[in-house]
Short mmCIF file of C-alpha atoms and ligand atoms in Angstrom, two decimals:
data_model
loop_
_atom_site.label_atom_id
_atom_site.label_comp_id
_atom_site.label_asym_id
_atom_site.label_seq_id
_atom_site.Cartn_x
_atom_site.Cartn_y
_atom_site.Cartn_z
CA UNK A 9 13.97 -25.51 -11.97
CA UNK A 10 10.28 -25.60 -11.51
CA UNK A 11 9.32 -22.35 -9.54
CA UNK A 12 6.39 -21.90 -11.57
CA UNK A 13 5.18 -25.34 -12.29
CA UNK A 14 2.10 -25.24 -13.95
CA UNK A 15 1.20 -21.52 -13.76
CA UNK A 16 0.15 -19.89 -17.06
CA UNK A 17 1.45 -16.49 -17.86
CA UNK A 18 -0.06 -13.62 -20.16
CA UNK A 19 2.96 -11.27 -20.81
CA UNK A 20 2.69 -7.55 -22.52
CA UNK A 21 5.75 -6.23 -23.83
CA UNK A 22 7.21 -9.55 -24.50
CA UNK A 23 9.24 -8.68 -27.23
CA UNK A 24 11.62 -7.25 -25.87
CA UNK A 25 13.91 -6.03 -22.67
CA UNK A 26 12.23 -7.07 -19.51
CA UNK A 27 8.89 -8.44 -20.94
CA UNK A 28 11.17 -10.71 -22.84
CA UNK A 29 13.53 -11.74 -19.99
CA UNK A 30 10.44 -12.43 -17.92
CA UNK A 31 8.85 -14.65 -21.10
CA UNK A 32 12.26 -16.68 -20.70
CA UNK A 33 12.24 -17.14 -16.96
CA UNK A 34 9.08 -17.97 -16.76
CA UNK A 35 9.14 -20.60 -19.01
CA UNK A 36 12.29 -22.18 -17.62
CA UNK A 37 10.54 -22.38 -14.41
CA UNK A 38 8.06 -24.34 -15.85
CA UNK A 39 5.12 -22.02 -16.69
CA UNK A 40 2.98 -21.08 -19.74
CA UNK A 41 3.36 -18.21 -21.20
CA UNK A 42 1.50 -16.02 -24.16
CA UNK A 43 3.52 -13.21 -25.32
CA UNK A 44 1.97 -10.39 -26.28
CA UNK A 45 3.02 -7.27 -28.29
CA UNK A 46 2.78 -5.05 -31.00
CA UNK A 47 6.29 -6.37 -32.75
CA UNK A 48 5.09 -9.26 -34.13
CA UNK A 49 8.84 -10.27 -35.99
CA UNK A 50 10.62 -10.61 -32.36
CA UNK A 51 7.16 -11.84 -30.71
CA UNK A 52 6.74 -14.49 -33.07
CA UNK A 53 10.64 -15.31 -32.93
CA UNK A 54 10.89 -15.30 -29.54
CA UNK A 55 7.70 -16.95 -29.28
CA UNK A 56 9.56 -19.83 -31.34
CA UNK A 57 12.22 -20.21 -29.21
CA UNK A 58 10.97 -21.16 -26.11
CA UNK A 59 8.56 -23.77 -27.69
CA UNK A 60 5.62 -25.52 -26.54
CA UNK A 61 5.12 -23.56 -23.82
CA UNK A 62 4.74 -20.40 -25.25
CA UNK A 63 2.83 -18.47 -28.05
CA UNK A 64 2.55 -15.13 -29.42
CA UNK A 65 -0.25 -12.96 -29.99
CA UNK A 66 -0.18 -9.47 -31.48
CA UNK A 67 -1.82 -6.73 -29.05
CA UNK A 68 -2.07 -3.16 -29.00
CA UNK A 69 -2.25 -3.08 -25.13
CA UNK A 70 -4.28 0.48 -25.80
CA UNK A 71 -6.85 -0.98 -28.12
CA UNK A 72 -10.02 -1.98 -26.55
CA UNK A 73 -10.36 -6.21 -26.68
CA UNK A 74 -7.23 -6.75 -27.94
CA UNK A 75 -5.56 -8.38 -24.36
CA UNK A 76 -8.69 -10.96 -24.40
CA UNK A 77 -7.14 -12.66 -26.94
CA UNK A 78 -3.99 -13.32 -25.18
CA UNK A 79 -5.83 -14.69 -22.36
CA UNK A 80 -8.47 -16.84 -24.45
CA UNK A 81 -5.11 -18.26 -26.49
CA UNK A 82 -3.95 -18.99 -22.59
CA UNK A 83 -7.30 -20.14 -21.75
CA UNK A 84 -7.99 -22.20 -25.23
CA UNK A 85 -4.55 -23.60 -24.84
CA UNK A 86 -2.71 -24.31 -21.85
CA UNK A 87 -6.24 -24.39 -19.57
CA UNK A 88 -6.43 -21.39 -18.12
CA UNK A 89 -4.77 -18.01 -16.49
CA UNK A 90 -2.99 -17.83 -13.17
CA UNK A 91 -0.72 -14.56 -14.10
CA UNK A 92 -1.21 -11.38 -16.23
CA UNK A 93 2.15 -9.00 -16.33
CA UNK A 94 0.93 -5.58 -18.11
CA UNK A 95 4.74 -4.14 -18.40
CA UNK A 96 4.23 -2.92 -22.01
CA UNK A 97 5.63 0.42 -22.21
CA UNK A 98 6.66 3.23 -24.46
CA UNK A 99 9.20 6.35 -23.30
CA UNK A 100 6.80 8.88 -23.91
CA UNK A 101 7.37 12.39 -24.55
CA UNK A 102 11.11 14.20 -23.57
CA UNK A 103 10.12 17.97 -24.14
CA UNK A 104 9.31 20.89 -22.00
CA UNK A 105 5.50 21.27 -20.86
CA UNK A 106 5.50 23.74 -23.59
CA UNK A 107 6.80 21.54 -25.93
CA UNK A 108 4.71 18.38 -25.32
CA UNK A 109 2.64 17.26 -28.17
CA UNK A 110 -0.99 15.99 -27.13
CA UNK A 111 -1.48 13.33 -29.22
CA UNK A 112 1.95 11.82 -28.11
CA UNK A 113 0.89 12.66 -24.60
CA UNK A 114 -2.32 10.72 -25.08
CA UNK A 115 -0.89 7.85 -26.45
CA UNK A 116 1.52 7.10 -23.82
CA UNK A 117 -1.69 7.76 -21.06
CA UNK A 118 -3.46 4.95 -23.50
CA UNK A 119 -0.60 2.40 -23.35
CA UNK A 120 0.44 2.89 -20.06
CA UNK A 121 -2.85 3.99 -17.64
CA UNK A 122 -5.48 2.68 -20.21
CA UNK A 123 -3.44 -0.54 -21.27
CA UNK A 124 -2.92 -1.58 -17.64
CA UNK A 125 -6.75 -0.94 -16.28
CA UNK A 126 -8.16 -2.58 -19.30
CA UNK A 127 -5.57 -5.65 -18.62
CA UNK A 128 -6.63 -5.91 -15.22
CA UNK A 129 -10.32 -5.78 -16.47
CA UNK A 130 -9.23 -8.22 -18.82
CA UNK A 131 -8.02 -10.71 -16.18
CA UNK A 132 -10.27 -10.33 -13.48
CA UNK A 133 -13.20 -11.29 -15.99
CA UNK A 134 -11.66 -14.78 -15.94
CA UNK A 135 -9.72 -14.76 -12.23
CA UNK A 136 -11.80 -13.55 -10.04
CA UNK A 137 -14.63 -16.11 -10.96
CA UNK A 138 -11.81 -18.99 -9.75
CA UNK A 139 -10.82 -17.09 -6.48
CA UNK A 140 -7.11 -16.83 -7.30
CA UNK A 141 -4.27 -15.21 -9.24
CA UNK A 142 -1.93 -12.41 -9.63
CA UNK A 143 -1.82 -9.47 -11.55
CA UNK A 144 1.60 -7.51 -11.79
CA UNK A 145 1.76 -3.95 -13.31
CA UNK A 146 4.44 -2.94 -14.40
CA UNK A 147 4.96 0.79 -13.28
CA UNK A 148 8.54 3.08 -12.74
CA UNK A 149 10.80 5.36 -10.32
CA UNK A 150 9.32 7.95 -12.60
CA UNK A 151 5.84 6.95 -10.48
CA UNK A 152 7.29 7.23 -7.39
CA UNK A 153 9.50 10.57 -8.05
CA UNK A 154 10.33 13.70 -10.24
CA UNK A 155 12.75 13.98 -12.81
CA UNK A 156 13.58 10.36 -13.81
CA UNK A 157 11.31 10.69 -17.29
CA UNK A 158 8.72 12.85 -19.09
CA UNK A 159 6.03 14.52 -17.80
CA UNK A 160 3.10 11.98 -19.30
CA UNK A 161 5.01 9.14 -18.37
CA UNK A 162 6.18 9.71 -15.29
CA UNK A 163 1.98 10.70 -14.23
CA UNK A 164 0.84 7.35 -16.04
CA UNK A 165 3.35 5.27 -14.17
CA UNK A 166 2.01 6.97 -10.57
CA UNK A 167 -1.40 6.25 -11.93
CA UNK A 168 -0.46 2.83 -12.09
CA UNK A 169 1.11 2.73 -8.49
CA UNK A 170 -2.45 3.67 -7.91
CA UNK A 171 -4.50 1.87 -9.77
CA UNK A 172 -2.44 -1.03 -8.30
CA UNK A 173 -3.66 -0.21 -4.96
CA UNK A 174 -7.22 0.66 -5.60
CA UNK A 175 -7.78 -2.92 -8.03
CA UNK A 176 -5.58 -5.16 -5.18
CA UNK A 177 -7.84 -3.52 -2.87
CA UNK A 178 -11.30 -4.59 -4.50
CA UNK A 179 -9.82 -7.68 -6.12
CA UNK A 180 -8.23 -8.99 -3.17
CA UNK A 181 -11.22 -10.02 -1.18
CA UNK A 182 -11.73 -12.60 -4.18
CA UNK A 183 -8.10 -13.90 -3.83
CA UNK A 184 -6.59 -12.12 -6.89
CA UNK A 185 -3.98 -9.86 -5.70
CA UNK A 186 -2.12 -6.74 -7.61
CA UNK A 187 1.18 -5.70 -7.38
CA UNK A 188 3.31 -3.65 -9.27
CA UNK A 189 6.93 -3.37 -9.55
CA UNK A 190 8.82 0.17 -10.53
CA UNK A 191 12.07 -0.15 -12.44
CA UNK A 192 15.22 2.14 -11.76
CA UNK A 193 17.42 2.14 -14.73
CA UNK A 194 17.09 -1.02 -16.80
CA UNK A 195 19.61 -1.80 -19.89
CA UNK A 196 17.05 -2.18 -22.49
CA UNK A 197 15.77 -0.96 -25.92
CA UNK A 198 13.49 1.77 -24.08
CA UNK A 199 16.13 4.46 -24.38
CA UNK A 200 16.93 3.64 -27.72
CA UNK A 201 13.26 4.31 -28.98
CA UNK A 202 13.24 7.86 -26.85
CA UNK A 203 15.84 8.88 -29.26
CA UNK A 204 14.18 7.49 -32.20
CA UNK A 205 15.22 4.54 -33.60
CA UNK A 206 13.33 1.30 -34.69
CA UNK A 207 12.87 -1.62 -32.52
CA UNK A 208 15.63 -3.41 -34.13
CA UNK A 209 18.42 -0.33 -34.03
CA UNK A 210 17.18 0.44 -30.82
CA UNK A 211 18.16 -3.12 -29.33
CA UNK A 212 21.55 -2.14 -30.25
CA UNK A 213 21.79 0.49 -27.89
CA UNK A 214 21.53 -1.14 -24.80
CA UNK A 215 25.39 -1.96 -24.01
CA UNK A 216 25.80 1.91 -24.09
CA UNK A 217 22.57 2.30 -21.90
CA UNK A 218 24.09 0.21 -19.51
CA UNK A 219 27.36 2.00 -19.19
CA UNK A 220 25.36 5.11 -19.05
CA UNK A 221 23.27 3.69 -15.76
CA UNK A 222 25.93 2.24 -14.32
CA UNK A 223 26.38 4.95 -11.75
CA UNK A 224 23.25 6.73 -10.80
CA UNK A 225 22.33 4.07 -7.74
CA UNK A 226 23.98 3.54 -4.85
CA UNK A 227 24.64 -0.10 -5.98
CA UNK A 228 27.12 0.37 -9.42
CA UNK A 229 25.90 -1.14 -12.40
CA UNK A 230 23.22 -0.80 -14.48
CA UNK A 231 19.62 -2.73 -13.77
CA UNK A 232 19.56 -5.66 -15.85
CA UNK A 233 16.01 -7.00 -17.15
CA UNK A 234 16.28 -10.48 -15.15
CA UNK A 235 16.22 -8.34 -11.96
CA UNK A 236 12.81 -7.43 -12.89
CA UNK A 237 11.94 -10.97 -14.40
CA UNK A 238 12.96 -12.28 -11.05
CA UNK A 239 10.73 -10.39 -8.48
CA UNK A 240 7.97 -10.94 -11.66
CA UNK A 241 8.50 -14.21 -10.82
CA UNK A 242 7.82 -14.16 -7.00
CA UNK A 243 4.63 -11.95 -7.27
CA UNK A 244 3.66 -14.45 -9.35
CA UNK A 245 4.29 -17.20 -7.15
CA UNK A 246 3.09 -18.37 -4.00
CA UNK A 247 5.85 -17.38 -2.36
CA UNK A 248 4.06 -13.97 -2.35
CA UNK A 249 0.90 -14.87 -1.18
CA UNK A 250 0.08 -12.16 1.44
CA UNK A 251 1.59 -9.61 -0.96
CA UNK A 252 -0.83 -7.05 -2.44
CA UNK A 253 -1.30 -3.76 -3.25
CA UNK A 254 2.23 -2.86 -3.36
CA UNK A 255 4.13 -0.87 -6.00
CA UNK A 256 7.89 -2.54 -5.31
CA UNK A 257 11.01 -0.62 -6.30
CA UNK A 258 13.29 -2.78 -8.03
CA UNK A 259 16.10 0.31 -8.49
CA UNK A 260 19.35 -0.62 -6.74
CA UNK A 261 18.44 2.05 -4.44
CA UNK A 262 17.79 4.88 -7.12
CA UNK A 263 14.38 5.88 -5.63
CA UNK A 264 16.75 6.28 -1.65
CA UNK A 265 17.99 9.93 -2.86
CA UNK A 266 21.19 11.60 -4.53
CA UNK A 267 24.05 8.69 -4.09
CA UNK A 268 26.68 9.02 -1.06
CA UNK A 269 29.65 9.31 -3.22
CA UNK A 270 27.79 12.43 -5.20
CA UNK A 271 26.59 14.21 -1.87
CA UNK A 272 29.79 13.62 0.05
CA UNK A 273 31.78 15.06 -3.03
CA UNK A 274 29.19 17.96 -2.70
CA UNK A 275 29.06 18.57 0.78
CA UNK A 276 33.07 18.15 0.79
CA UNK A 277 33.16 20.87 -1.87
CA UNK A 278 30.82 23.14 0.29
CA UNK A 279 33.09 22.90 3.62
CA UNK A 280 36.53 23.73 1.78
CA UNK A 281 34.34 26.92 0.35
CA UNK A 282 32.92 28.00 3.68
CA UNK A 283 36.21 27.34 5.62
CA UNK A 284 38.06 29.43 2.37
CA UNK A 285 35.58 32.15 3.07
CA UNK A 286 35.37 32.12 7.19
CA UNK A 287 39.59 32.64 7.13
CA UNK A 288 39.10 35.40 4.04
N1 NAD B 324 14.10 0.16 -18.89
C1 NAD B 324 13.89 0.93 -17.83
O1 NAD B 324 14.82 1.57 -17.28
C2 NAD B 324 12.51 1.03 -17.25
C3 NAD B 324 12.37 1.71 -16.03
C4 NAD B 324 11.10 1.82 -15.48
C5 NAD B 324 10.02 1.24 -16.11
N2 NAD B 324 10.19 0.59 -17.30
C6 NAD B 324 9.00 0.01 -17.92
O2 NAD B 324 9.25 -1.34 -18.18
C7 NAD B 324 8.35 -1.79 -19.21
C8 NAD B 324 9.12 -2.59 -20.24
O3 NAD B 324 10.03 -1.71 -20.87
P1 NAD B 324 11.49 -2.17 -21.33
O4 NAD B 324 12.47 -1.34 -20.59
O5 NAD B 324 11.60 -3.63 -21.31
O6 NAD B 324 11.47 -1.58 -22.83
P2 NAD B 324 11.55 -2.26 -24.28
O7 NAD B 324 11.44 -1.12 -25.22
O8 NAD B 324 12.74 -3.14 -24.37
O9 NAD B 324 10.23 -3.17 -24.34
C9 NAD B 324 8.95 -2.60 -24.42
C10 NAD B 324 8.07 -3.53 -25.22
O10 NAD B 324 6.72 -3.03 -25.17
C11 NAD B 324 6.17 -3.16 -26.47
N3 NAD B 324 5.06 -2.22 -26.64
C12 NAD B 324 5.12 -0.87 -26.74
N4 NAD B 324 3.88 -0.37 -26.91
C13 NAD B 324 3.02 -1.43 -26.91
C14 NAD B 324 1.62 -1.55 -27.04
N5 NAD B 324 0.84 -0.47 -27.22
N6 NAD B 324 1.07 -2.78 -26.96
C15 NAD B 324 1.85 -3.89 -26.80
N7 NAD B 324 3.19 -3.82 -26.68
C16 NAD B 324 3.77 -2.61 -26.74
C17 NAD B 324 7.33 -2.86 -27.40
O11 NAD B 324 7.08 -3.35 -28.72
C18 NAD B 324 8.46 -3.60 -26.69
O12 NAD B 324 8.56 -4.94 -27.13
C19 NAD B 324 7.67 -0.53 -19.74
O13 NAD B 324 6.39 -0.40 -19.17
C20 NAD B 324 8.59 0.57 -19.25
O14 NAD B 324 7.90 1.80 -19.14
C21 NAD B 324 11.41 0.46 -17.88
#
């Protein structure tokens, strides 16, 4: 299919989960796409896989410069940049406020907050001088509500909500529009690396992630990263043209409130008690 004939892609966090689900749709449906990451091995592999329509180039989304050379290798060659997807991500920190280490809590600020703005600096440097393209952020549920991740992540993915709206707001009157999608529970590595483990160990994680998300949405099963990849793909398409400044829950529902079947069980249990109690 050819959905996105002819665009060309910059993707962060295309190593892996829904960065790397997004790499592969988008080149199916005919686009570009440079893959950017800090895991060079499944980068470069994945990279390899998809062909002539793709490359990889290491970046340190937090670092300074280091997204310009994803777009100039877009620029240099496949002509140019239509799309930028900042969705690279770490979990950040688990603890208690007490317990939160600073330089952990900085570094997932840097990767998240600071890695999106300076991607969007990044792109609008070459986007807004053409009077098109789309920028998609990739931010969370934890940005929308409490309690679905840490403390510094869950702030860094509402700053990005934000900073969605504030950039889409500016950038928009030049025809670039920003949008940002926030995942509910999505089978990948992520999880994995919150406990620990290495990119590679962490991959093999995600069946049991998925059996473990299965249930906390009102639709049953876990998020898979193609449902991202997919509304990636119309944000970056026409098709989404008077779209901008959003920040789109892709979450089977998550983000609606505690699920029927969990309340109802609930408020179930609470009527047997105060009926028990009225005839006591
Ligand atoms: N999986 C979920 O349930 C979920 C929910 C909400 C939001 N998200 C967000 O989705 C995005 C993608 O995460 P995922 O679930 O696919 O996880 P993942 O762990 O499978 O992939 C994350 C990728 O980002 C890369 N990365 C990490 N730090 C980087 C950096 N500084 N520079 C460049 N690349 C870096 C990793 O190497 C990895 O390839 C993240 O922003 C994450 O916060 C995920």
């Amino acid at each position: 299919m050819d959905r996105l004939a002819g665009t060309r892609a910059v993707i962060t966090g295309a190593a892996s989960g829904i960065g790397e689900a997004t790499s592969r749709l988008f080149v199916a449906e005919g686009a570009t796409v440079v893959l950017a990451d800090v895991d060079d091995a499944r980068g470069e592999r994945i990279a390899g896989e998809l062909g002539d329509r793709a490359r990889f180039v290491r970046v340190d989304v937090a670092e300074e410069g280091a997204i310009e050379a994803a777009i100039g290798t877009s620029v240099d060659e496949f002509g140019g940049l239509d799309c930028l997807f900042n969705n690279a991500g770490n979990p950040g920190s688990l603890g208690r406020v007490e317990e939160i280490d600073m330089a952990e809590f900085d570094r997932t600020v840097a990767v998240h907050l600071r890695g999106v703005f300076l991607g969007i600096r990044a792109a609008a440097r070459v986007l807004r001088p053409q009077g098109r393209g789309s920028i998609i952020n990739t931010s969370s549920v934890a940005g929308l509500g409490a309690n679905y991740a840490g403390h510094d992540y869950s702030a860094s993915k509402a700053a990005i909500a934000h900073l969605t709206r504030t950039t889409a707001n500016e950038l928009g009157e030049d025809g670039v529009r920003v949008n940002a999608i926030c995942p509910g529970g999505i089978a990948t590595s992520i999880f994995g690396r919150a406990a620990g483990l290495d990119a590679e160990r962490a991959q093999g994680t995600i069946d049991t992630m998925a059996a473990v998300l299965a249930d906390i949405a009102p639709i049953r099963r876990a998020g898979q990263p193609l449902d991202i990849a997919e509304c990636a793909l119309w944000l970056a398409s026409d098709a989404s043209s008077f779209v901008n400044g959003q920040a789109i829950a892709v979450d089977g529902g998550l983000i609606t409130g505690p699920t029927y079947r969990t309340s109802r069980a609930r408020s179930e249990g609470a009527v047997g008690l105060l009926s028990a109690s009225g005839e006591s």
